[in-house]
Coordinates of C-alpha atoms in Angstrom, one line a residue:
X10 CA -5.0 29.6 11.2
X11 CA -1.6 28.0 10.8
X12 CA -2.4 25.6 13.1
X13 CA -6.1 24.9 12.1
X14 CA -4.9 22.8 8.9
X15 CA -1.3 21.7 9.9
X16 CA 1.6 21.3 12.1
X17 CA 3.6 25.2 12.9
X18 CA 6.1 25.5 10.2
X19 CA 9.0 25.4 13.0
X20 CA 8.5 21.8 13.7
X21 CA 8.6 20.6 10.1
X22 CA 12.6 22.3 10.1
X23 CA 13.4 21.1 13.6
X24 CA 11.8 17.7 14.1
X25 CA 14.3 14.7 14.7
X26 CA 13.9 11.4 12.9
X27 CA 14.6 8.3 15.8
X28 CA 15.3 9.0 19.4
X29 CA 18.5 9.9 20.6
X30 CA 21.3 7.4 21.8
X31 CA 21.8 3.9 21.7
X32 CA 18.1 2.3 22.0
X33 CA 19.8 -1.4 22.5
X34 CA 23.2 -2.0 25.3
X35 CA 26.0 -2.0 22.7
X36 CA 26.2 -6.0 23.9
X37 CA 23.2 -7.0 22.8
X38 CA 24.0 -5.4 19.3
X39 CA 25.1 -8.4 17.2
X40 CA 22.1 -10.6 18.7
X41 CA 19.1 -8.4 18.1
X42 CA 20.3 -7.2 14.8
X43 CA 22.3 -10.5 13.2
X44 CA 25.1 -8.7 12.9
X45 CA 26.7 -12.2 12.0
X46 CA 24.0 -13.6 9.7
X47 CA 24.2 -9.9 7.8
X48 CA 28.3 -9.7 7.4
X49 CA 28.0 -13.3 5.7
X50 CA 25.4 -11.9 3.3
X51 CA 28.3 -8.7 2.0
X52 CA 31.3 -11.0 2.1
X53 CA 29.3 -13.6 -0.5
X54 CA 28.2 -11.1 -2.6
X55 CA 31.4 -9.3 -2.4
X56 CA 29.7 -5.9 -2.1
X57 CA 31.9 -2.8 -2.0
X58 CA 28.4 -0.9 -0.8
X59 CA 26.0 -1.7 0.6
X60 CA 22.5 0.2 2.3
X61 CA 21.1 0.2 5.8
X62 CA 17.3 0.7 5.8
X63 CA 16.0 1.3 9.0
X64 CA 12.7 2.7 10.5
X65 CA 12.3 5.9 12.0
X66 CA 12.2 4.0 15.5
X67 CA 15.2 2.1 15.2
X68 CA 17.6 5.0 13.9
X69 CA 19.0 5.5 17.2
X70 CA 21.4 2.1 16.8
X71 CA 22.1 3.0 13.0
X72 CA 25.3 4.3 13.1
X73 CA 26.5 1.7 15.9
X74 CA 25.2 -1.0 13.5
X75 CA 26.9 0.8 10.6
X76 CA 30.3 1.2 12.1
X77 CA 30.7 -2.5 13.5
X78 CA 29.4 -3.9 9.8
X79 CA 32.1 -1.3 8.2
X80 CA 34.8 -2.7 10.4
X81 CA 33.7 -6.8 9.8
X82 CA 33.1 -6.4 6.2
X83 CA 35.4 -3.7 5.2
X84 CA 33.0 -1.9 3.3
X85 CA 31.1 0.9 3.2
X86 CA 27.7 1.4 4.6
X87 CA 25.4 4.0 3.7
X88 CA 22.3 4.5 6.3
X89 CA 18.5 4.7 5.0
X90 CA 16.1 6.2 6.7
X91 CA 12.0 5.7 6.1
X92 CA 11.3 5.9 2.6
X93 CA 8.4 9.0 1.9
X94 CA 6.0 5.8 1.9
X95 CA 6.5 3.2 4.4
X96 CA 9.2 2.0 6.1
X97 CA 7.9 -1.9 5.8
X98 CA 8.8 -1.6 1.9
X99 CA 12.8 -1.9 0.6
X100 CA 13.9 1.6 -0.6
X101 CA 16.1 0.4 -3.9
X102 CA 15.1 3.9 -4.8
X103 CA 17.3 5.4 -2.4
X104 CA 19.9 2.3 -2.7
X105 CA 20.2 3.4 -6.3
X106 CA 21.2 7.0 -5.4
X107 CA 23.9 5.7 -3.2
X108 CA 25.4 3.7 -5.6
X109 CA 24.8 0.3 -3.4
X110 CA 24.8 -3.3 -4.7
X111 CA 22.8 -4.6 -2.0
X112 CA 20.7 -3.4 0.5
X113 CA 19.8 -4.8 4.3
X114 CA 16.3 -3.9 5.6
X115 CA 15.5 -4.1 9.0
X116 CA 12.4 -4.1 10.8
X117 CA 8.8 -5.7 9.7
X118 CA 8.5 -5.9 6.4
X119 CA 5.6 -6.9 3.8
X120 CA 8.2 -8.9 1.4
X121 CA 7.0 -7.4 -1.6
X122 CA 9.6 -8.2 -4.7
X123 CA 11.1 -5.0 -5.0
X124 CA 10.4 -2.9 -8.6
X125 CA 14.7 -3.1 -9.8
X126 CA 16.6 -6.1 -9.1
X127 CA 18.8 -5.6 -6.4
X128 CA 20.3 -8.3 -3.7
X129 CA 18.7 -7.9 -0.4
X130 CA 18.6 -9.1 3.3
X131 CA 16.0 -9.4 5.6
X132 CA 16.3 -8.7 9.4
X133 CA 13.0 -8.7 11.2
X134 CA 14.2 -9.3 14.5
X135 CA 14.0 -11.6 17.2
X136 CA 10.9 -11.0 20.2
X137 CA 11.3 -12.9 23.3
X138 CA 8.2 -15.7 23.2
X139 CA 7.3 -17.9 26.3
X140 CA 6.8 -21.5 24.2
X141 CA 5.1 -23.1 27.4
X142 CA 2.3 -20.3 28.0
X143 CA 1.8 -20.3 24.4
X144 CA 1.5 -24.0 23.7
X145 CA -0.7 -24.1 26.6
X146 CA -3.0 -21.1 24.9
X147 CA -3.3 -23.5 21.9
X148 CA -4.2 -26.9 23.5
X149 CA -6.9 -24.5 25.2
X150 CA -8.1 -23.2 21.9
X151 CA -7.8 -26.1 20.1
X152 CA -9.4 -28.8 21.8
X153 CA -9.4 -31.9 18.4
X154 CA -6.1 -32.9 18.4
X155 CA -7.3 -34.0 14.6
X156 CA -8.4 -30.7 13.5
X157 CA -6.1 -28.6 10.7
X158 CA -4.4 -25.3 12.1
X159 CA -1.7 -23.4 10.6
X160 CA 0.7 -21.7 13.3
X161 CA 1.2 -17.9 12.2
X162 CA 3.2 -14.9 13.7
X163 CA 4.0 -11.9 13.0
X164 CA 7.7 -11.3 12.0
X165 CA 9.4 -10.5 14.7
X166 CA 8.2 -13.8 16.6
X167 CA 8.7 -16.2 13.2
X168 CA 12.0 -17.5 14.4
X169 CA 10.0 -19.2 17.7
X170 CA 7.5 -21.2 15.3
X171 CA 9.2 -24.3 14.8
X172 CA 10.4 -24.7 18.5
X173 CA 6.7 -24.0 19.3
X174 CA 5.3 -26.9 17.0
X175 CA 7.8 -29.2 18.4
X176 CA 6.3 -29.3 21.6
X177 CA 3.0 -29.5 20.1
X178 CA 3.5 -32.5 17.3
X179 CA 3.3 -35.3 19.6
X180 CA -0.6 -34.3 20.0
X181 CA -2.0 -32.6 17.3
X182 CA -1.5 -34.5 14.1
X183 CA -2.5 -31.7 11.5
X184 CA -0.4 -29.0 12.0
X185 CA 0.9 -26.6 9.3
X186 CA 3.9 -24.1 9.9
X187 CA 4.1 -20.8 8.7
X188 CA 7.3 -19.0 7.7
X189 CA 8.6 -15.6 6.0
X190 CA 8.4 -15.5 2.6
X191 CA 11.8 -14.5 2.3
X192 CA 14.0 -14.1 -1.0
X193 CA 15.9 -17.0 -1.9
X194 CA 19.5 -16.9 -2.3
X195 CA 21.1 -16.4 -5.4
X196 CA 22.0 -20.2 -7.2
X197 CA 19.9 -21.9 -4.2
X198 CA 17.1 -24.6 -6.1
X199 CA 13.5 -24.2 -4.5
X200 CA 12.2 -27.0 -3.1
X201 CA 9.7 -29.3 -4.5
X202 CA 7.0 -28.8 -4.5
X203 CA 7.0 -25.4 -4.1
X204 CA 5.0 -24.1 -1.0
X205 CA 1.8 -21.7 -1.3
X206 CA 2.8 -18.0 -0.8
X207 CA 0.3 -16.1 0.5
X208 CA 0.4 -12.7 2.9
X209 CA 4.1 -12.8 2.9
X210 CA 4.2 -16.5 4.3
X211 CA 5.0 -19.5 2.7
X212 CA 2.7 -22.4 3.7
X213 CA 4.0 -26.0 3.0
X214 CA 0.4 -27.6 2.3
X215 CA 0.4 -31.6 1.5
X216 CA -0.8 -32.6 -2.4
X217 CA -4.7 -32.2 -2.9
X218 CA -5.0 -30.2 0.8
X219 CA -5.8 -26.3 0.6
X220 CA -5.0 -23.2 3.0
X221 CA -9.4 -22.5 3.2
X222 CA -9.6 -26.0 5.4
X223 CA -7.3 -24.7 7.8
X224 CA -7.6 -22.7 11.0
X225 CA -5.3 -20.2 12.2
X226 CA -3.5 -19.7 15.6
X227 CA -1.3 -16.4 15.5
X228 CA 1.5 -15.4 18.1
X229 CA 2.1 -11.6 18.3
X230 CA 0.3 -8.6 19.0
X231 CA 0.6 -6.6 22.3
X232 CA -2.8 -6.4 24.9
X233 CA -1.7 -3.0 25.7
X234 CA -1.8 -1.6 21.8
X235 CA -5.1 -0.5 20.8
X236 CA -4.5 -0.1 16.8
X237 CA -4.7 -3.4 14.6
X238 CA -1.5 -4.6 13.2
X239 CA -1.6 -4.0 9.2
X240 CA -0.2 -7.6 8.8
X241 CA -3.4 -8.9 11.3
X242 CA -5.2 -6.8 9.5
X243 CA -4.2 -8.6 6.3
X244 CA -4.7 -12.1 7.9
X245 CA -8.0 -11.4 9.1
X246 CA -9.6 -10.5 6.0
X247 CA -8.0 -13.0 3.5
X248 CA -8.2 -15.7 5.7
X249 CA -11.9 -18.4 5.4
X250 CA -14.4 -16.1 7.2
X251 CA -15.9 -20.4 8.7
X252 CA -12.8 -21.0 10.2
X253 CA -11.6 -20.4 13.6
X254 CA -8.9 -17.5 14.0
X255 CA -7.0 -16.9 17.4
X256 CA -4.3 -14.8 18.5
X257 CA -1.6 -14.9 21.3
X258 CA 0.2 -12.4 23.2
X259 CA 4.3 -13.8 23.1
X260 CA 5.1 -12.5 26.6
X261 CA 1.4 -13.6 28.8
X262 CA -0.1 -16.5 26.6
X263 CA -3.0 -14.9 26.3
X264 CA -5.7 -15.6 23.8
X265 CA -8.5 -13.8 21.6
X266 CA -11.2 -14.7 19.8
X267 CA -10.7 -12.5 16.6
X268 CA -14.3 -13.8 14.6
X269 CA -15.7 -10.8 16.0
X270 CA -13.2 -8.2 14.9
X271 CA -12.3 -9.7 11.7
X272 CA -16.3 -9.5 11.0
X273 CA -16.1 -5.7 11.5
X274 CA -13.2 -5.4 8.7
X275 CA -15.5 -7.2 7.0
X276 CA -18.3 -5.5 6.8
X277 CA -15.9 -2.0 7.0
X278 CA -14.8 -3.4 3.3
X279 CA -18.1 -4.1 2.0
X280 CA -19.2 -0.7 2.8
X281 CA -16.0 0.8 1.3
X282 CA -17.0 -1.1 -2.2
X283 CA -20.0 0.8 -2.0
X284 CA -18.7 3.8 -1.6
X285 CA -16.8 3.1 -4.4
X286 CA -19.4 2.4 -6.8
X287 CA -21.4 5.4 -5.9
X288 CA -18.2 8.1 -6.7
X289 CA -18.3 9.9 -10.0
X290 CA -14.7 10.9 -9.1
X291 CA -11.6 8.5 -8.1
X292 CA -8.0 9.7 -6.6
X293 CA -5.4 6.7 -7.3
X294 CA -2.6 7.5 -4.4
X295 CA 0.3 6.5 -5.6
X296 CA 2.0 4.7 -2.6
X297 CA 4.6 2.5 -3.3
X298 CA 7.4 3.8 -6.1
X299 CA 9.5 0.5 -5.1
X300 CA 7.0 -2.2 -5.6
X301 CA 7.4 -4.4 -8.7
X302 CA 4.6 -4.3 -11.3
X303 CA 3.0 -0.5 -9.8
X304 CA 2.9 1.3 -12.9
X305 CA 1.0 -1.8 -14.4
X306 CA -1.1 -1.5 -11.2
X307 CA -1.8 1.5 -12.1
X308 CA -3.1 1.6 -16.1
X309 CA -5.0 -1.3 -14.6
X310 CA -6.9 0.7 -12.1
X311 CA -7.2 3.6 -14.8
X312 CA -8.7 1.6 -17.1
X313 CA -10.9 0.1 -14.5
X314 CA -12.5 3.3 -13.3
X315 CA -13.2 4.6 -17.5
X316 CA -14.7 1.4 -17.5
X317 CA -16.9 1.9 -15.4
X318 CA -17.7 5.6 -16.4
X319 CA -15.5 7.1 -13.5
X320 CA -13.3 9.8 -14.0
X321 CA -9.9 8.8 -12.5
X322 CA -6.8 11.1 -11.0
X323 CA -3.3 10.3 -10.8
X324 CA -1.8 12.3 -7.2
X325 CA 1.3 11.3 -5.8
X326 CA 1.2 12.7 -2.3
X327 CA 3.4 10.9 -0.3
X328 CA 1.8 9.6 2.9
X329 CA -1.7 10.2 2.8
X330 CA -2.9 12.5 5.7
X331 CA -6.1 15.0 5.9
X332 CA -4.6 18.2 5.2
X333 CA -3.1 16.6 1.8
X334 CA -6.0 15.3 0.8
X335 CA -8.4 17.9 1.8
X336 CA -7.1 19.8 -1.2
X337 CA -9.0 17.7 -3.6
X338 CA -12.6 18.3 -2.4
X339 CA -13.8 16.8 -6.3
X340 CA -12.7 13.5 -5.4
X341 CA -15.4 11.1 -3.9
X342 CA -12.9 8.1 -2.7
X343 CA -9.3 7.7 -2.8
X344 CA -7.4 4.2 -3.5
X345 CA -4.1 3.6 -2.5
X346 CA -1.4 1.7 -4.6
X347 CA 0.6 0.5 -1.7
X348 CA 2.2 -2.9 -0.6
X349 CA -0.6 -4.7 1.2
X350 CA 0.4 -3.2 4.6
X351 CA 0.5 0.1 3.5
X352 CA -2.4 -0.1 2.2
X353 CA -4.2 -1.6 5.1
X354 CA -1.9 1.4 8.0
X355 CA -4.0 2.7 10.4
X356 CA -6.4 5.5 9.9
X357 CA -5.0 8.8 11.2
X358 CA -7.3 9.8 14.7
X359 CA -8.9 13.1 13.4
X360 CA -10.7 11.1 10.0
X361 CA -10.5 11.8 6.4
X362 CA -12.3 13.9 4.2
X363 CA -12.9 11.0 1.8
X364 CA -12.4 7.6 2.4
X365 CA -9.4 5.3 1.5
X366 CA -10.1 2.2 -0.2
X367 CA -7.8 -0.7 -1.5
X368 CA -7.7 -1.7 -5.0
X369 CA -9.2 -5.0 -4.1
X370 CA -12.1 -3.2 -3.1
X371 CA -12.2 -0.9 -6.3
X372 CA -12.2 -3.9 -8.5
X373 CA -15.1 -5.1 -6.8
X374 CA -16.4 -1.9 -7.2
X375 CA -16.1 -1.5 -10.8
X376 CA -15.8 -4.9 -12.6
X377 CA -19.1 -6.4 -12.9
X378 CA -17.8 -9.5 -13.8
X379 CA -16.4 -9.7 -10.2
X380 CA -17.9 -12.3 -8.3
X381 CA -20.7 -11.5 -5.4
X382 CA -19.9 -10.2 -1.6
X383 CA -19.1 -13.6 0.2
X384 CA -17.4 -15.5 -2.6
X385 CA -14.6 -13.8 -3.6
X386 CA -11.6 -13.6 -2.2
X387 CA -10.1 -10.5 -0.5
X388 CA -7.3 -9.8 -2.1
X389 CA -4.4 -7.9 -0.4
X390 CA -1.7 -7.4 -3.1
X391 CA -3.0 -5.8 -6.4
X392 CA -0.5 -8.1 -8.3
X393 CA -3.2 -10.4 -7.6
X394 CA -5.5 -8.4 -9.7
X395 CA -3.2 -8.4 -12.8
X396 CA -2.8 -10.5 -15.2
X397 CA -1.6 -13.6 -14.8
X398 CA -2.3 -13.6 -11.3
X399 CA -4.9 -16.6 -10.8
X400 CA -7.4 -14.1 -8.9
X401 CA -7.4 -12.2 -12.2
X402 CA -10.9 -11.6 -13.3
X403 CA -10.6 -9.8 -17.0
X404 CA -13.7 -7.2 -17.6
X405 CA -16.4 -8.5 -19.9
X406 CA -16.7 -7.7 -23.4
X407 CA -17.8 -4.3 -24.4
X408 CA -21.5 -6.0 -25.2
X409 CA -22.3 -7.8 -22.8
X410 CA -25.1 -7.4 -20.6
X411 CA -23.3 -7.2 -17.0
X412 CA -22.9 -3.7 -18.3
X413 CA -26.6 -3.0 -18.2
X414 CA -27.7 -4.7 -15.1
X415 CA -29.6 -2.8 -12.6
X416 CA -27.8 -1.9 -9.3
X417 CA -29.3 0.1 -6.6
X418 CA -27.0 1.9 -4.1
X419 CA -27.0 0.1 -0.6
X420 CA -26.1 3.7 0.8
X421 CA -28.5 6.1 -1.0
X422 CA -30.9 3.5 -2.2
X423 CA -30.7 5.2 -5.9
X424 CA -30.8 3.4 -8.6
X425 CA -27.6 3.4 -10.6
X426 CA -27.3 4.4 -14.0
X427 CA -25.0 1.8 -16.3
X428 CA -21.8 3.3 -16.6
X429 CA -22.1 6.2 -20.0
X430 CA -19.5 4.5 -21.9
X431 CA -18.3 0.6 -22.8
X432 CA -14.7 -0.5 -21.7
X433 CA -11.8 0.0 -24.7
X434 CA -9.3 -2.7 -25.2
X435 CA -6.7 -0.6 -24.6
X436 CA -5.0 -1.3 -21.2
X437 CA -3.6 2.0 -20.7
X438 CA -1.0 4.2 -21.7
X439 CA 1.6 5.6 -19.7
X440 CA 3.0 8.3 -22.2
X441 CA 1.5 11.9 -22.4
X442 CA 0.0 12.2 -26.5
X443 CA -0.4 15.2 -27.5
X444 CA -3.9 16.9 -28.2
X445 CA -5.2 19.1 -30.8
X446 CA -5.9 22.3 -30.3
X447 CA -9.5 23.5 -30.9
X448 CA -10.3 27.2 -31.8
X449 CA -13.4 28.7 -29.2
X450 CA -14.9 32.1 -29.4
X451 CA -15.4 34.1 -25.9
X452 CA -18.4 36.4 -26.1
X453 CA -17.2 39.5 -24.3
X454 CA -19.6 41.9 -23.0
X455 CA -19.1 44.5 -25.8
X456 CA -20.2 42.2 -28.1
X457 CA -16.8 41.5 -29.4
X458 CA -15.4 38.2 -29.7
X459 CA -11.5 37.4 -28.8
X460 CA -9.9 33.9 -29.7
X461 CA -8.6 31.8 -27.1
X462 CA -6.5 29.0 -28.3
X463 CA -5.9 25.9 -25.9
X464 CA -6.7 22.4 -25.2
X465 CA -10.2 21.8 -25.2
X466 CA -10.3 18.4 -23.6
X467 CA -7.6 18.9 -21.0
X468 CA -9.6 21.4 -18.6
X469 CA -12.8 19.5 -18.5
X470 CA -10.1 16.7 -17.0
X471 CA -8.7 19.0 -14.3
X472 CA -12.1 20.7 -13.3
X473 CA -14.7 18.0 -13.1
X474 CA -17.5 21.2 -12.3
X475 CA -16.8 23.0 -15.4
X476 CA -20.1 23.2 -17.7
X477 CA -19.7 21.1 -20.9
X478 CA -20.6 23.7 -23.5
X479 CA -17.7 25.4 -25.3
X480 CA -18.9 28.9 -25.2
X481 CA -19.2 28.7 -21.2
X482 CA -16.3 26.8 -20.8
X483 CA -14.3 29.7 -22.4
X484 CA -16.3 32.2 -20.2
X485 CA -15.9 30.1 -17.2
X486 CA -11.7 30.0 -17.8
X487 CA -11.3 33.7 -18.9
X488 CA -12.8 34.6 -14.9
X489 CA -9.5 32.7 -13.4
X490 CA -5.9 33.8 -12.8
X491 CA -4.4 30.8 -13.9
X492 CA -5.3 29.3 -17.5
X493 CA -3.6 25.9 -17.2
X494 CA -0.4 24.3 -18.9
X495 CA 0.7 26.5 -21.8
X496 CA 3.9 25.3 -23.5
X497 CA 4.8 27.8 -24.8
X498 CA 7.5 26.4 -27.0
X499 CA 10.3 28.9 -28.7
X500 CA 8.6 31.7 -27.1
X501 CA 10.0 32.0 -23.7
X502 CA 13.4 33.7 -23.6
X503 CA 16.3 31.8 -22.4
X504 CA 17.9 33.5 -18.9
X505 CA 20.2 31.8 -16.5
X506 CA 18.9 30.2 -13.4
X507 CA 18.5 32.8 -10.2
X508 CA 18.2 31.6 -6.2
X509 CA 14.4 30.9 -5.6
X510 CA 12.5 31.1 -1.9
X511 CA 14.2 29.4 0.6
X512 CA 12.0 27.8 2.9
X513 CA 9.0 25.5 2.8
X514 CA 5.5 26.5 1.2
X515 CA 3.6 27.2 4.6
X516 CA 6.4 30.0 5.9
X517 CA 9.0 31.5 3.4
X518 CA 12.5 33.0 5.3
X519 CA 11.5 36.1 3.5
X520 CA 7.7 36.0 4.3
X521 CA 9.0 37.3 8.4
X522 CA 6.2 36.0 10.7
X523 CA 2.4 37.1 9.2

């Protein structure tokens, strides 16, 4: 039974994070990690400690990394593992609890701005690219020299980009480079005008031109990986569905056509928002505690879904997997609050119980004023839903008639009813107000009639399925062994603090092996 829903309780005590060793010859160290380049960034900040964020895959050269920067730098270095989210976002959470004044990520990141100021460094390596097979892949591709294309990659190959255009300039006489959309450093002036940020990239577009004119050629990806790279997966679907999109391998020069796939993410979204606008019941996954402007993501998304007559739940679970979410059989789709990558990770193999949407694909969901399938933009950061984004799309008026306009399920084929209730003005609130208590009477089979006191509004919250009439509601919470949240306050005597379980939930030390 164990086994049925999760991993053996043993491997969850003994499992290693990384692999064992050195995973890169002790020579090669400074190059592939810019050990150089990172020692500059401490001794200008004058940092006494600073954090090492690596990925689970990379831990292996951590504390080789860790002990040369300590003996350049002269100060001390604190190593970071993956954060309980993604490893692609910057932990400041756990940079805090060290006491570090700057932190050093390594590995792909998304680039999000990070939710507590704190100095950071970007390492996303350096992937061998063959420049000839890959300039040769785009002449191939890109037969009109005159025609606009933008050169993407993903991170680890961004450092090739320019070297690449070089040898392709003398031909093609529209081409736009792509780079990282890294933090500038402290004091430094932007230039002017100030590129277009989009999907973590920076694109340096002439006055009156526009990234939808452009087509895209992107180096990276592997022909032997089967799963689709969240930040592909990003590119595919924000990018103009009419314009041409190729990729190429670094090491083989080999090309792909990605119309075809990026049409199936396509068409996987539209039938997400569907999904979404059919559920009576919405988890919001918190994913991302690090990301700037997430709790205003989330009042947004709350006040989204009571908008639109939904019932929304707060969970913060960690990494989303099936066991986890299985526990909430109520909820019709989750959305995750994630950086765009995270939020775009690859499905685990065995399926969900529910499906996990975006909040792009919520918004379209629930706002009526959205505009149509095919005209708006997909939108892979949801500080691009807030306001003050210029994506944001504010929900009509409480009166007006997008409210009441007929909508028939695509999925079902049911006509959907407008949503029971108008949207409030309020955007949210993120502190806990206290109820009043209302007085219900519990018919007992005697006859008699005992007083129950508690919160009448807070269970039909919790248990969607409860019936709506008082008198059955109290029936319905007399029949279970736990009543809910009592406070209790000044009634509970005060005793010093004992030793709990040891253990994890699944298999206490005291439990033996039933």
């Amino acid at each position: 039974m164990e086994s049925t829903f999760s991993s053996p309780a043993e491997a969850a005590l003994q499992r290693e994070a990384g692999a064992p060793g050195l995973l890169t010859p002790p020579e090669d160290l400074d190059r592939v990690y810019e050990l150089e380049r990172v020692a500059g960034f401490v001794r200008d900040l004058g940092c006494q400690r600073v954090a090492l964020q690596f990925p689970d895959q990379l831990l292996g050269d951590a504390g080789a990394v860790a002990a040369r920067l300590e003996g350049t730098t002269g100060s001390k270095m604190f190593i970071l593992g993956d954060t309980a989210y993604g490893s692609c976002c910057v932990d400041v959470l756990g940079a805090e609890q060290a006491g570090a004044q700057a932190l050093v990520h390594f590995g792909p990141a998304c680039l999000s701005p990070p939710a507590r100021p704190l100095p950071v460094a970007f390492v996303l390596g350096q992937r061998p690219v063959h420049l000839e097979l890959c300039a040769k892949a785009f002449e191939a591709e890109n037969p009109d020299p005159k025609a606009p294309v933008v050169l993407l990659s993903e991170p680890a190959c961004a450092h090739a980009l320019e070297a690449l255009a070089t040898l392709l300039r003398p031909r093609y006489l529209d081409l736009l480079v792509s780079s990282p959309a890294l933090p500038l450093p402290a004091g430094s002036c932007s230039p002017e005008p100030e590129p277009l940020e989009r999907f973590g990239r920076r694109f340096p577009l002439a006055p009156g031109r526009c990234l939808e004119e452009y087509g895209a050629f992107y180096v990276g990806g592997s022909e032997a990986s089967a799963d689709l790279d969240p930040d592909l997966s990003r590119l595919l679907l924000g990018w103009a569905p009419g314009k041409p999109f190729f990729t190429c391998c670094p090491d083989t020069g080999q090309t792909q056509d990605e119309g075809v796939r990026a049409g199936r993410l396509r068409a996987r979204r539209h039938y997400l928002v569907e999904r979404a606008r059919d559920a009576h019941v919405v988890g919001l996954l918190a994913g991302t505690l690090g990301v700037a402007r997430h709790r205003e993501a989330l009042a947004h998304l709350r006040n989204l879904t009571r908008a639109a007559g939904k019932r929304s739940y707060v969970l913060a679970l960690g990494r989303p997997t099936p066991p986890k979410l299985a526990n909430f059989p109520e909820v019709d789709v989750f959305v995750l609050l994630a950086c765009p990558l995270g939020a775009l990770a690859p499905q685990p193999p065995g399926g969900l119980f529910r499906p996990i949407l975006a909040p792009c694909e919520l918004e379209a969901a629930c706002n009526p004023a959205w505009p149509p399938s095919g005209l708006a933009p997909y939108l892979t950061h949801y500080a691009d839903l807030l306001p003050g984004s210029p994506f944001h799309v504010p929900l009509p008026p409480p009166d007006s008639e997008l409210w009441d306009t007929p909508d028939v399920s695509l999925i079902t084929g049911e006509l959907r009813p407008p949503p029971a209730w108008k949207p409030s003005n309020d955007p949210g609130c993120l502190d806990l107000n206290l109820r009043p208590q209302l007085e219900l009477a519990e018919s007992s089979p005697a006859g008699k009639c005992a007083k129950s006191l508690f919160p009448a509004e807070l269970f039909p919250q919790i248990w969607p399925t409860w019936p709506q009439s008082p008198l059955s509601a109290a029936l319905f919470l007399s029949s279970r062994s736990w009543r809910g949240l009592e406070p209790r306050l000044g009634q509970t005597p005060v005793t010093g603090a004992v030793s709990g379980r040891r253990g994890i939930a699944i298999a206490y030390e005291d439990e033996g092996n039933s």
